[in-house]
PDB file of C-alpha atoms in Angstrom:
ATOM      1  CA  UNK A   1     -17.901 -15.078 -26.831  1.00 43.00           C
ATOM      2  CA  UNK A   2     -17.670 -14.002 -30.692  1.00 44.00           C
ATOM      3  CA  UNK A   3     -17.914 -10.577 -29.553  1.00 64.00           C
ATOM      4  CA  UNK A   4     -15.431 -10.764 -26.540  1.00 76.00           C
ATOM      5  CA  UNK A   5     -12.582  -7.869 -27.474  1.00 78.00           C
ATOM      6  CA  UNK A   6      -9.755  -9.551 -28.807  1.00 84.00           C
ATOM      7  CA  UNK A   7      -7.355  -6.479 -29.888  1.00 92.00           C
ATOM      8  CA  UNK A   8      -5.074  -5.019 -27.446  1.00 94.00           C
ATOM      9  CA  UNK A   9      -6.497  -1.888 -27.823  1.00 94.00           C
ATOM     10  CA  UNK A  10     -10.303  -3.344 -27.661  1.00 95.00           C
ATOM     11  CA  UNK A  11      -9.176  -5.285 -24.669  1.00 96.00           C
ATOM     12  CA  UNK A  12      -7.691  -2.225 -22.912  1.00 96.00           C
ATOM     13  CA  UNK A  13     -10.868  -0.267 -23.270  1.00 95.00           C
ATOM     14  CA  UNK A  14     -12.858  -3.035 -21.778  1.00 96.00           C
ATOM     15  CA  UNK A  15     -10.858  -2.732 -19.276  1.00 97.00           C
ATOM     16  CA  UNK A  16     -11.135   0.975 -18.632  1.00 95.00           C
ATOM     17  CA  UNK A  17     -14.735   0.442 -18.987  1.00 96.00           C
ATOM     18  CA  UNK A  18     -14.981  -1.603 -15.961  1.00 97.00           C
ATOM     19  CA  UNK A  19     -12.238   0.268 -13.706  1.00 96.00           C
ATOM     20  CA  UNK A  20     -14.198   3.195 -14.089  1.00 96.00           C
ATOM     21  CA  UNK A  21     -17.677   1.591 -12.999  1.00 97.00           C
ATOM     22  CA  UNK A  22     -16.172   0.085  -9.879  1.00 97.00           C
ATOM     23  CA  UNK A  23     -13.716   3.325  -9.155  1.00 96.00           C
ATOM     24  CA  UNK A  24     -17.373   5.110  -9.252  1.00 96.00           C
ATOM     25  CA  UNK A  25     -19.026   2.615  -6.856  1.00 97.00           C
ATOM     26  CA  UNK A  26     -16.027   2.591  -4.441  1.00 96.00           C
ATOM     27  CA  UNK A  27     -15.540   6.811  -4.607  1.00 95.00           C
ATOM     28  CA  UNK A  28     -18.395   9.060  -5.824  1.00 94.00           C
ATOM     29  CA  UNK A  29     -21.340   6.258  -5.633  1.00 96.00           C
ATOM     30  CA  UNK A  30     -19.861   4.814  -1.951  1.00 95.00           C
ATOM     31  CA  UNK A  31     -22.984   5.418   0.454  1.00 95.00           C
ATOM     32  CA  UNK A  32     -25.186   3.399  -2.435  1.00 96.00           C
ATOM     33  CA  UNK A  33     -22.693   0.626  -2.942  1.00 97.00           C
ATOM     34  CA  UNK A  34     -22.111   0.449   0.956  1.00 96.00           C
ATOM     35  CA  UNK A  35     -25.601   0.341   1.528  1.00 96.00           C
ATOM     36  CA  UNK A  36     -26.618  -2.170  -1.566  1.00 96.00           C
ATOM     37  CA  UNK A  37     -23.715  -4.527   0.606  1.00 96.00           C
ATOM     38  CA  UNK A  38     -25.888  -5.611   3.228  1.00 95.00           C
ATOM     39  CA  UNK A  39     -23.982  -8.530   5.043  1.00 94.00           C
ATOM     40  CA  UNK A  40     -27.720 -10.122   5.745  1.00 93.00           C
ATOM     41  CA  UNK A  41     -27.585 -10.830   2.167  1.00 93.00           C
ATOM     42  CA  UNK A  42     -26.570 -13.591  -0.114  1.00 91.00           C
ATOM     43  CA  UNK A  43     -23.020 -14.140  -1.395  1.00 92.00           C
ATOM     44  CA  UNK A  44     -22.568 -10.649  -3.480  1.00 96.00           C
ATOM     45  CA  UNK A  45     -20.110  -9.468  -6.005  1.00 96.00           C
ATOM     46  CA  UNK A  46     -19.100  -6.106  -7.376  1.00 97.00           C
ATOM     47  CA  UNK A  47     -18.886  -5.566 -10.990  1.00 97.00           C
ATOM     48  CA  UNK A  48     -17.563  -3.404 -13.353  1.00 97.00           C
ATOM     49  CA  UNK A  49     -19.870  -2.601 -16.613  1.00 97.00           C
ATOM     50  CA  UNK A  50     -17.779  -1.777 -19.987  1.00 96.00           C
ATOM     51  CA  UNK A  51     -20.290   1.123 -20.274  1.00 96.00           C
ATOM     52  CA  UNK A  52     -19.005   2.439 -17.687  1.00 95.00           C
ATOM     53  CA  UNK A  53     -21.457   1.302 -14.941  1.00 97.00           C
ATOM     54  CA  UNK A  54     -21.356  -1.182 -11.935  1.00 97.00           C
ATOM     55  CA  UNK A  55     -23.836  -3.663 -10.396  1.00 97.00           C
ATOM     56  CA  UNK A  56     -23.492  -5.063  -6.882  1.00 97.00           C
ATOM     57  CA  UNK A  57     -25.118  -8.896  -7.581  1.00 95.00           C
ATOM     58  CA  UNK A  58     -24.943 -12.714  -6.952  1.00 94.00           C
ATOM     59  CA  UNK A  59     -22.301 -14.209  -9.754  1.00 92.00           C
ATOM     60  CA  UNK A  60     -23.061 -16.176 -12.198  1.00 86.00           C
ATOM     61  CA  UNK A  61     -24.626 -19.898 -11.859  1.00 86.00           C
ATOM     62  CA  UNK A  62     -23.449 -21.517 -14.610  1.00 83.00           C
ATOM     63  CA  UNK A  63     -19.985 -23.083 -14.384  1.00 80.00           C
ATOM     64  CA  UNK A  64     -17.604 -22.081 -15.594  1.00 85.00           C
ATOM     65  CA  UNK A  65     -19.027 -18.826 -16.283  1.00 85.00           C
ATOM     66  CA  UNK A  66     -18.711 -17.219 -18.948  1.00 88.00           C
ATOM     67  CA  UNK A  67     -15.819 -14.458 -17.251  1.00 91.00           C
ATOM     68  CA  UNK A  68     -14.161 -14.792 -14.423  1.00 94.00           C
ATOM     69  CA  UNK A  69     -15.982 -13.644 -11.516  1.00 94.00           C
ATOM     70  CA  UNK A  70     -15.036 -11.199  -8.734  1.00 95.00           C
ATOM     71  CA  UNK A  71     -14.280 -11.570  -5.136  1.00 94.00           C
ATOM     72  CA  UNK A  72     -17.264 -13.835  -3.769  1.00 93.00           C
ATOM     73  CA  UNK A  73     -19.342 -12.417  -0.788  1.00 95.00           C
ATOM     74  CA  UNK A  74     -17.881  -9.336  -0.013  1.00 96.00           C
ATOM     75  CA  UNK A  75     -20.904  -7.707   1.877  1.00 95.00           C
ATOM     76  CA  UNK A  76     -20.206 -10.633   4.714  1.00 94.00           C
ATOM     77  CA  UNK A  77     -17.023  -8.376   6.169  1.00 92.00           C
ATOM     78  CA  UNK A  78     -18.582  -5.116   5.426  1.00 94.00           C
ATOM     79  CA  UNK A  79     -19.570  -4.586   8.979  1.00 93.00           C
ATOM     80  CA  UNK A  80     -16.574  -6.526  10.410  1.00 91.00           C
ATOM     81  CA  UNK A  81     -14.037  -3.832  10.222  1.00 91.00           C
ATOM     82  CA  UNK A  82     -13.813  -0.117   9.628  1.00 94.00           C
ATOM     83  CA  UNK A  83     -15.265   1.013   6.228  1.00 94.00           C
ATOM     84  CA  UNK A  84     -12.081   2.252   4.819  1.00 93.00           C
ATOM     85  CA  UNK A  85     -10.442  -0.749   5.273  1.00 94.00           C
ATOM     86  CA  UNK A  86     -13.169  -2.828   3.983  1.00 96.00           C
ATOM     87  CA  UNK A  87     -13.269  -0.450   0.716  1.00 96.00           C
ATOM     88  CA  UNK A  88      -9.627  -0.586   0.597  1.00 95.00           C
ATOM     89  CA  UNK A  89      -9.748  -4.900   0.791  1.00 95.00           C
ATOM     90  CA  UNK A  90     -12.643  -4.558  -2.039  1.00 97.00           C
ATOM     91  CA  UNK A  91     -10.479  -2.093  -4.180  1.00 96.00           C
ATOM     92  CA  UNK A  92      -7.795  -5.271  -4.085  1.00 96.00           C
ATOM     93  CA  UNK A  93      -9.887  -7.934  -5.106  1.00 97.00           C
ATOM     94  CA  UNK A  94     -11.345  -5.628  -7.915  1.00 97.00           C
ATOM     95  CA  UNK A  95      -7.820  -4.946  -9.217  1.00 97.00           C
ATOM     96  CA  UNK A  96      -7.404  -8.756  -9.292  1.00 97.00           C
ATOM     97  CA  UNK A  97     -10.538  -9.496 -11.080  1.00 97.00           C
ATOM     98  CA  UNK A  98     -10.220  -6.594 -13.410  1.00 97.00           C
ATOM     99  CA  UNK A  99      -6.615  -8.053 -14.496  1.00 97.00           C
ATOM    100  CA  UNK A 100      -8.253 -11.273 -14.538  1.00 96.00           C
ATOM    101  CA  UNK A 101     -10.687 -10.277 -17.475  1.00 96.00           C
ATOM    102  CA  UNK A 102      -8.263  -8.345 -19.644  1.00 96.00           C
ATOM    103  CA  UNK A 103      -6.408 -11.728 -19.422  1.00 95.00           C
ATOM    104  CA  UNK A 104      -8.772 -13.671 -19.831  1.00 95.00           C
ATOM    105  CA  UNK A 105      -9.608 -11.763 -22.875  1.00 94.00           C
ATOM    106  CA  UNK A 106      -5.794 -11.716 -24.066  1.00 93.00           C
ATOM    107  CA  UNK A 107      -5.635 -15.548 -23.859  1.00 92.00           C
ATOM    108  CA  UNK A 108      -5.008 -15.600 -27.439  1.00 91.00           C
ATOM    109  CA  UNK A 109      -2.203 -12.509 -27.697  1.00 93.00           C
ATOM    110  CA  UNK A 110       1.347 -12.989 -28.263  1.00 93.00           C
ATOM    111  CA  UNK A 111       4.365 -12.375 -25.484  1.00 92.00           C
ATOM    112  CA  UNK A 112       4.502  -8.932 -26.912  1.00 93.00           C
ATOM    113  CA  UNK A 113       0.887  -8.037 -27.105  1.00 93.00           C
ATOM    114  CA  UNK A 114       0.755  -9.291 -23.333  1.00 94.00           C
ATOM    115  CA  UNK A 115       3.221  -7.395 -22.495  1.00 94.00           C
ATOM    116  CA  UNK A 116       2.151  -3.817 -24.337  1.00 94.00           C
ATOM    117  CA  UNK A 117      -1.448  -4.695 -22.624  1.00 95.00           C
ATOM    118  CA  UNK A 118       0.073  -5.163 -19.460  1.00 95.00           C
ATOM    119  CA  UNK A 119       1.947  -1.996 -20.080  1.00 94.00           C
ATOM    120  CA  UNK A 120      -1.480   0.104 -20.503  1.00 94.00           C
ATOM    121  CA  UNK A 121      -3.082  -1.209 -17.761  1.00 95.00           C
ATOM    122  CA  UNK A 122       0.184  -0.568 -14.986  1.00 93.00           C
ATOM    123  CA  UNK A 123       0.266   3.364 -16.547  1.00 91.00           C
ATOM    124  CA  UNK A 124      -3.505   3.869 -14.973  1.00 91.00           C
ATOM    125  CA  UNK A 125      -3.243   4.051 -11.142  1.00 93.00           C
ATOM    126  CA  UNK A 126      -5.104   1.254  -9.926  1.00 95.00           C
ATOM    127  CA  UNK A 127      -8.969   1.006  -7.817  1.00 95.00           C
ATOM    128  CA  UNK A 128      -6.210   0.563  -4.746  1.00 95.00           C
ATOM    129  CA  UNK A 129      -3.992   3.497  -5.659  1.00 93.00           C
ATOM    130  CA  UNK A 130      -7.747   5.932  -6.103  1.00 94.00           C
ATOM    131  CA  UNK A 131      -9.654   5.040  -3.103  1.00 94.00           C
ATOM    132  CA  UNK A 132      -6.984   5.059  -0.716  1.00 91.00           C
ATOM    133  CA  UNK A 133      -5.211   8.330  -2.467  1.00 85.00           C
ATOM    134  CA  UNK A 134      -2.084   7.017  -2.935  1.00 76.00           C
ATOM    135  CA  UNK A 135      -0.180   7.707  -6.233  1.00 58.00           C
ATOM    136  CA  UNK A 136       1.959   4.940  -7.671  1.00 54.00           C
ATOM    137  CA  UNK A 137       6.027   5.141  -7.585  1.00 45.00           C
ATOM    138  CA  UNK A 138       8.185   5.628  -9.946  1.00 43.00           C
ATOM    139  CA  UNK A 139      11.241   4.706  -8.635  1.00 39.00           C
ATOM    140  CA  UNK A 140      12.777   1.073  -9.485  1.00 35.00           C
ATOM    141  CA  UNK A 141      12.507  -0.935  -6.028  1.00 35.00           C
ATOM    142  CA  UNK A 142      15.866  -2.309  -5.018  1.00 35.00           C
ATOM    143  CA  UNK A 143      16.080  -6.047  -3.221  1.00 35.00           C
ATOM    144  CA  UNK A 144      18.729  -4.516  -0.871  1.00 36.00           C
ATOM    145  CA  UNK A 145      16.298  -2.276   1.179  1.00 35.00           C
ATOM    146  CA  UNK A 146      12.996  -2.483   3.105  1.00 37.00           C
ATOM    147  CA  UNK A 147      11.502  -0.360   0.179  1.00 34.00           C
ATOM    148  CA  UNK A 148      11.586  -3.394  -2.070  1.00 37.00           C
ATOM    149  CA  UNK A 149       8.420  -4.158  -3.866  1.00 38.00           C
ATOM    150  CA  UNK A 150       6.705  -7.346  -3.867  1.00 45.00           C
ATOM    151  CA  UNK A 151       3.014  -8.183  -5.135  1.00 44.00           C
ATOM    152  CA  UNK A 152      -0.025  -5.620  -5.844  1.00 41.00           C
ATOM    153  CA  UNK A 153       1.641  -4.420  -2.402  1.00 46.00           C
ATOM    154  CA  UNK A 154       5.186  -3.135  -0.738  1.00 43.00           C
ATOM    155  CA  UNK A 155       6.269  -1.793   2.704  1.00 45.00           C
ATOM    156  CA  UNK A 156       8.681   1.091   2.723  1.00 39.00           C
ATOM    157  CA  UNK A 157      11.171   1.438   5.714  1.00 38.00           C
ATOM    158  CA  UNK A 158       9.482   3.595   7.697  1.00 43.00           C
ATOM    159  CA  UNK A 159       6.588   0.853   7.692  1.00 44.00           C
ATOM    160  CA  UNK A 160       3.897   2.891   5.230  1.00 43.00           C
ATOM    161  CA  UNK A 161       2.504   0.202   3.058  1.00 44.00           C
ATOM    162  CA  UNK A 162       2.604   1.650  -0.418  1.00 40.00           C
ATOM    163  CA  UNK A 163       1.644   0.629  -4.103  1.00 40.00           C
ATOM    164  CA  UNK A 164       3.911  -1.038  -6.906  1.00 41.00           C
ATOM    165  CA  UNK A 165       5.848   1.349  -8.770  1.00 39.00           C
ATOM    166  CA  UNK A 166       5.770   1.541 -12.611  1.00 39.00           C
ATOM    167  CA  UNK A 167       7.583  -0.458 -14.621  1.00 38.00           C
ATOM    168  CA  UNK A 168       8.971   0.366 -17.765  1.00 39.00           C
ATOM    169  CA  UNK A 169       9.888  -2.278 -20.263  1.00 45.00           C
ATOM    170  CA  UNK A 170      13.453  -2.121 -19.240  1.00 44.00           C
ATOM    171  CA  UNK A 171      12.819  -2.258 -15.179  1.00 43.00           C
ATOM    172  CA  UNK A 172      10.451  -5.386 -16.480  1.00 44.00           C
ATOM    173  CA  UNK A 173      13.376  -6.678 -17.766  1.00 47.00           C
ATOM    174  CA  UNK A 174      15.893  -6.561 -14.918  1.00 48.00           C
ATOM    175  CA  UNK A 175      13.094  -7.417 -12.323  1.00 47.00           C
ATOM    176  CA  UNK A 176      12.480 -10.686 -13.395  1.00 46.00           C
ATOM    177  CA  UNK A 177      15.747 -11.549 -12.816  1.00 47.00           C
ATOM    178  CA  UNK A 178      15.524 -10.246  -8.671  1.00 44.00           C
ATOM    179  CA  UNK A 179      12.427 -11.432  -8.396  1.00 44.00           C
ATOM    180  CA  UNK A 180      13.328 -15.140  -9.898  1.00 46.00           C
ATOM    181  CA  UNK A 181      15.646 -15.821  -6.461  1.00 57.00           C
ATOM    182  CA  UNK A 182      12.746 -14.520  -4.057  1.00 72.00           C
ATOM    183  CA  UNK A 183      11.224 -16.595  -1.777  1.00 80.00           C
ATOM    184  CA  UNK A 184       9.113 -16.766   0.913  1.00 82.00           C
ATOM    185  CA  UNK A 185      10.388 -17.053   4.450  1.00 82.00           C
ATOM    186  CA  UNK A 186       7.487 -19.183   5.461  1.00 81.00           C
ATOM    187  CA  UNK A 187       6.992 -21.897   2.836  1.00 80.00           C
ATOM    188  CA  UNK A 188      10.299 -21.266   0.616  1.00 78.00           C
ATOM    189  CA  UNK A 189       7.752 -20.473  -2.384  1.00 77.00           C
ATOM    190  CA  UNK A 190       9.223 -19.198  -5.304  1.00 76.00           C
ATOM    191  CA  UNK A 191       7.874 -15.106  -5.894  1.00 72.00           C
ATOM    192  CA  UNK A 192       4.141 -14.791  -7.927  1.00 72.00           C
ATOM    193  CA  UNK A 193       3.217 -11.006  -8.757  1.00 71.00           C
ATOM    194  CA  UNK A 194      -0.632 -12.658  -8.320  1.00 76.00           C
ATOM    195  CA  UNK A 195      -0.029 -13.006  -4.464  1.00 82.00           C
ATOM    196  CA  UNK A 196       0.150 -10.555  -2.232  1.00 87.00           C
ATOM    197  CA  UNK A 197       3.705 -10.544  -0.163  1.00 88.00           C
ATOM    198  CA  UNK A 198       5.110  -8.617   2.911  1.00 90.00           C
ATOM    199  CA  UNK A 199       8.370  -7.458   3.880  1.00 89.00           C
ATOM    200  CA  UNK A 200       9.675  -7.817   7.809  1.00 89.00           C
ATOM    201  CA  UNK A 201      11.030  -4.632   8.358  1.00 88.00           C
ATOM    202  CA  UNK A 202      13.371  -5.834  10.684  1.00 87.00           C
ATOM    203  CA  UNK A 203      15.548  -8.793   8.607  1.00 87.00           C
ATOM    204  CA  UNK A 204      14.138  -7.869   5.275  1.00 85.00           C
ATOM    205  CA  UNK A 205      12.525 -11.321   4.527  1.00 87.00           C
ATOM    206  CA  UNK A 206       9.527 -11.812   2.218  1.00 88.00           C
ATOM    207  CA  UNK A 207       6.701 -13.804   3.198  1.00 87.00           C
ATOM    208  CA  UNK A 208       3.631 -14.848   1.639  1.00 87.00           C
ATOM    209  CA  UNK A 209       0.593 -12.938   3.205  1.00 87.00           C
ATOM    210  CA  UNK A 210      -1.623 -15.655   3.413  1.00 88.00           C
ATOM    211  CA  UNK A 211       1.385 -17.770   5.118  1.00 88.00           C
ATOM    212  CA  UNK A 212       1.677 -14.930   8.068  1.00 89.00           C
ATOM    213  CA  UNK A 213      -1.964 -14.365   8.182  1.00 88.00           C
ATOM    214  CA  UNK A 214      -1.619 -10.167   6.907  1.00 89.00           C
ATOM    215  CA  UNK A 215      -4.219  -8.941   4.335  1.00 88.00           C
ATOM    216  CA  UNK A 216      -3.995  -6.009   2.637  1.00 87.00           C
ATOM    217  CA  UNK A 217      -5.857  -4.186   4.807  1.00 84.00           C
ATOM    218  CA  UNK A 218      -4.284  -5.126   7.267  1.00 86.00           C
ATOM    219  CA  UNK A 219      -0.975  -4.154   6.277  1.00 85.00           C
ATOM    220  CA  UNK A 220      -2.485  -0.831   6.388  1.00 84.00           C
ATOM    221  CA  UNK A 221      -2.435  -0.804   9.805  1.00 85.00           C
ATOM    222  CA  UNK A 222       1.080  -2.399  11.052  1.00 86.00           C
ATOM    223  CA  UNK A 223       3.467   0.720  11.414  1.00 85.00           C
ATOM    224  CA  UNK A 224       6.140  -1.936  11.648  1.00 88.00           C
ATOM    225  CA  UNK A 225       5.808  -5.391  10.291  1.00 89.00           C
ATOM    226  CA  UNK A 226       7.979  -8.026  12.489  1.00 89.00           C
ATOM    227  CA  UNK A 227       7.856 -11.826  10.736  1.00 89.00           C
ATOM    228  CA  UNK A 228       6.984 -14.496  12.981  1.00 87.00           C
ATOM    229  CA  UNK A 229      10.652 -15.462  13.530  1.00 85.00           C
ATOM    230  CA  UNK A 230      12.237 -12.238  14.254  1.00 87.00           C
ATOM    231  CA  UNK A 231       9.060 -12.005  17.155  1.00 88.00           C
ATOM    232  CA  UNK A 232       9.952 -15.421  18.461  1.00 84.00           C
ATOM    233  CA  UNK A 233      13.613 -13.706  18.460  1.00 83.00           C
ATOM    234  CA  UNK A 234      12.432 -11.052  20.516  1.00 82.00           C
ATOM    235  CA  UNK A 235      14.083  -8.283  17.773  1.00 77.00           C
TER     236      UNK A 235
END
């Protein structure tokens, strides 16, 4: 670990590094990473190189390893849903893990180093954002509207489940104050920019995705999303 990058600068090209080896392997390299995903297969992970490159593989045995590791076994769903949803769940979990290492490697940083790293990476649209073709927003989200952002994900009013916008160091600033008195509908969980959360569409609660049962992908799919209690309402 004595050469692990440990500037923000040397961190944020690390970073890059790896974005652009799994971008490649989820865009331009697709058929060969699609077919390398066999579901017959072991438990298999996609990385991201530094240089650059990507490697579809089993992780690492040693524990803990020596990074964090990506999503585990993501050739399993590859033939359980439609490709471009399975891409798009794969581009999610690479975000996480690619946020994960920079991080990881930014352990030692100060508040304000974390946040000017954190402030690189959100100015690159993320894996999401590129293999689905959506471009980020730059409008501040507002709590008071069904266009209010929550998690790597949001759902705008008309139900289109979009990516979170960019956030400049004063937006930062007065989010953390909405997002402080958030909580899920579900479990009454406090709001975690790690999770993934969804929006009803219909009384503007925020739920936990994993407490509703939605993925990402999908999200994708739901026009309109109705929470468990306004459905039980019959709204």
């Amino acid at each position: 670990m004595a050469s692990s990058p440990r500037a923000v600068e040397e961190i944020f090209k690390d970073y890059n590094g790896r974005r652009a080896g799994v971008v490649r392997a989820l865009t331009h390299n697709v058929d060969e990473f699609y077919g390398l995903c066999d579901p017959e297969k072991d438990n298999l992970c996609l990385y991201g190189h530094p240089n650059e490159t990507w490697e579809v593989t089993l992780p690492a045995e040693e524990v803990p390893p020596e990074l964090p590791e990506p999503a585990l076994g993501i050739n399993f769903a590859r033939d359980g849903m439609q490709r471009k949803d399975w891409l798009s769940l794969v581009a999610v979990h690479s975000d996480s893990w690619l946020l994960s290492v920079a991080f990881y490697f930014g352990a030692r940083l100060n508040r304000n180093e974390r946040k000017r790293l954190f402030s690189l990476i959100n100015d690159q649209p993320t894996v999401f954002e590129v293999v689905t073709e959506r471009k980020p927003i730059k409008d501040k989200p507002t709590m008071g509207s069904g266009s209010k952002s929550k998690g790597s994900l949001k759902r705008s009013s008309d139900g289109q489940v979009k990516t979170n916008p960019r956030l400049t160091d004063e937006i930062y600033e007065d989010d953390e104050d909405e997002q402080s008195e958030t909580f899920c509908g579900s479990c009454g969980g406090n709001y975690n920019a790690d999770e993934f959360w969804i929006g009803c569409d219909i009384c503007e609660r925020w739920y936990h995705g994993k407490c509703v049962k939605i993925t990402p992908a999908k999200a994708e799919s739901i026009k309109q999303y109705k929470c468990p209690s306004c459905v039980k309402k019959g709204r």
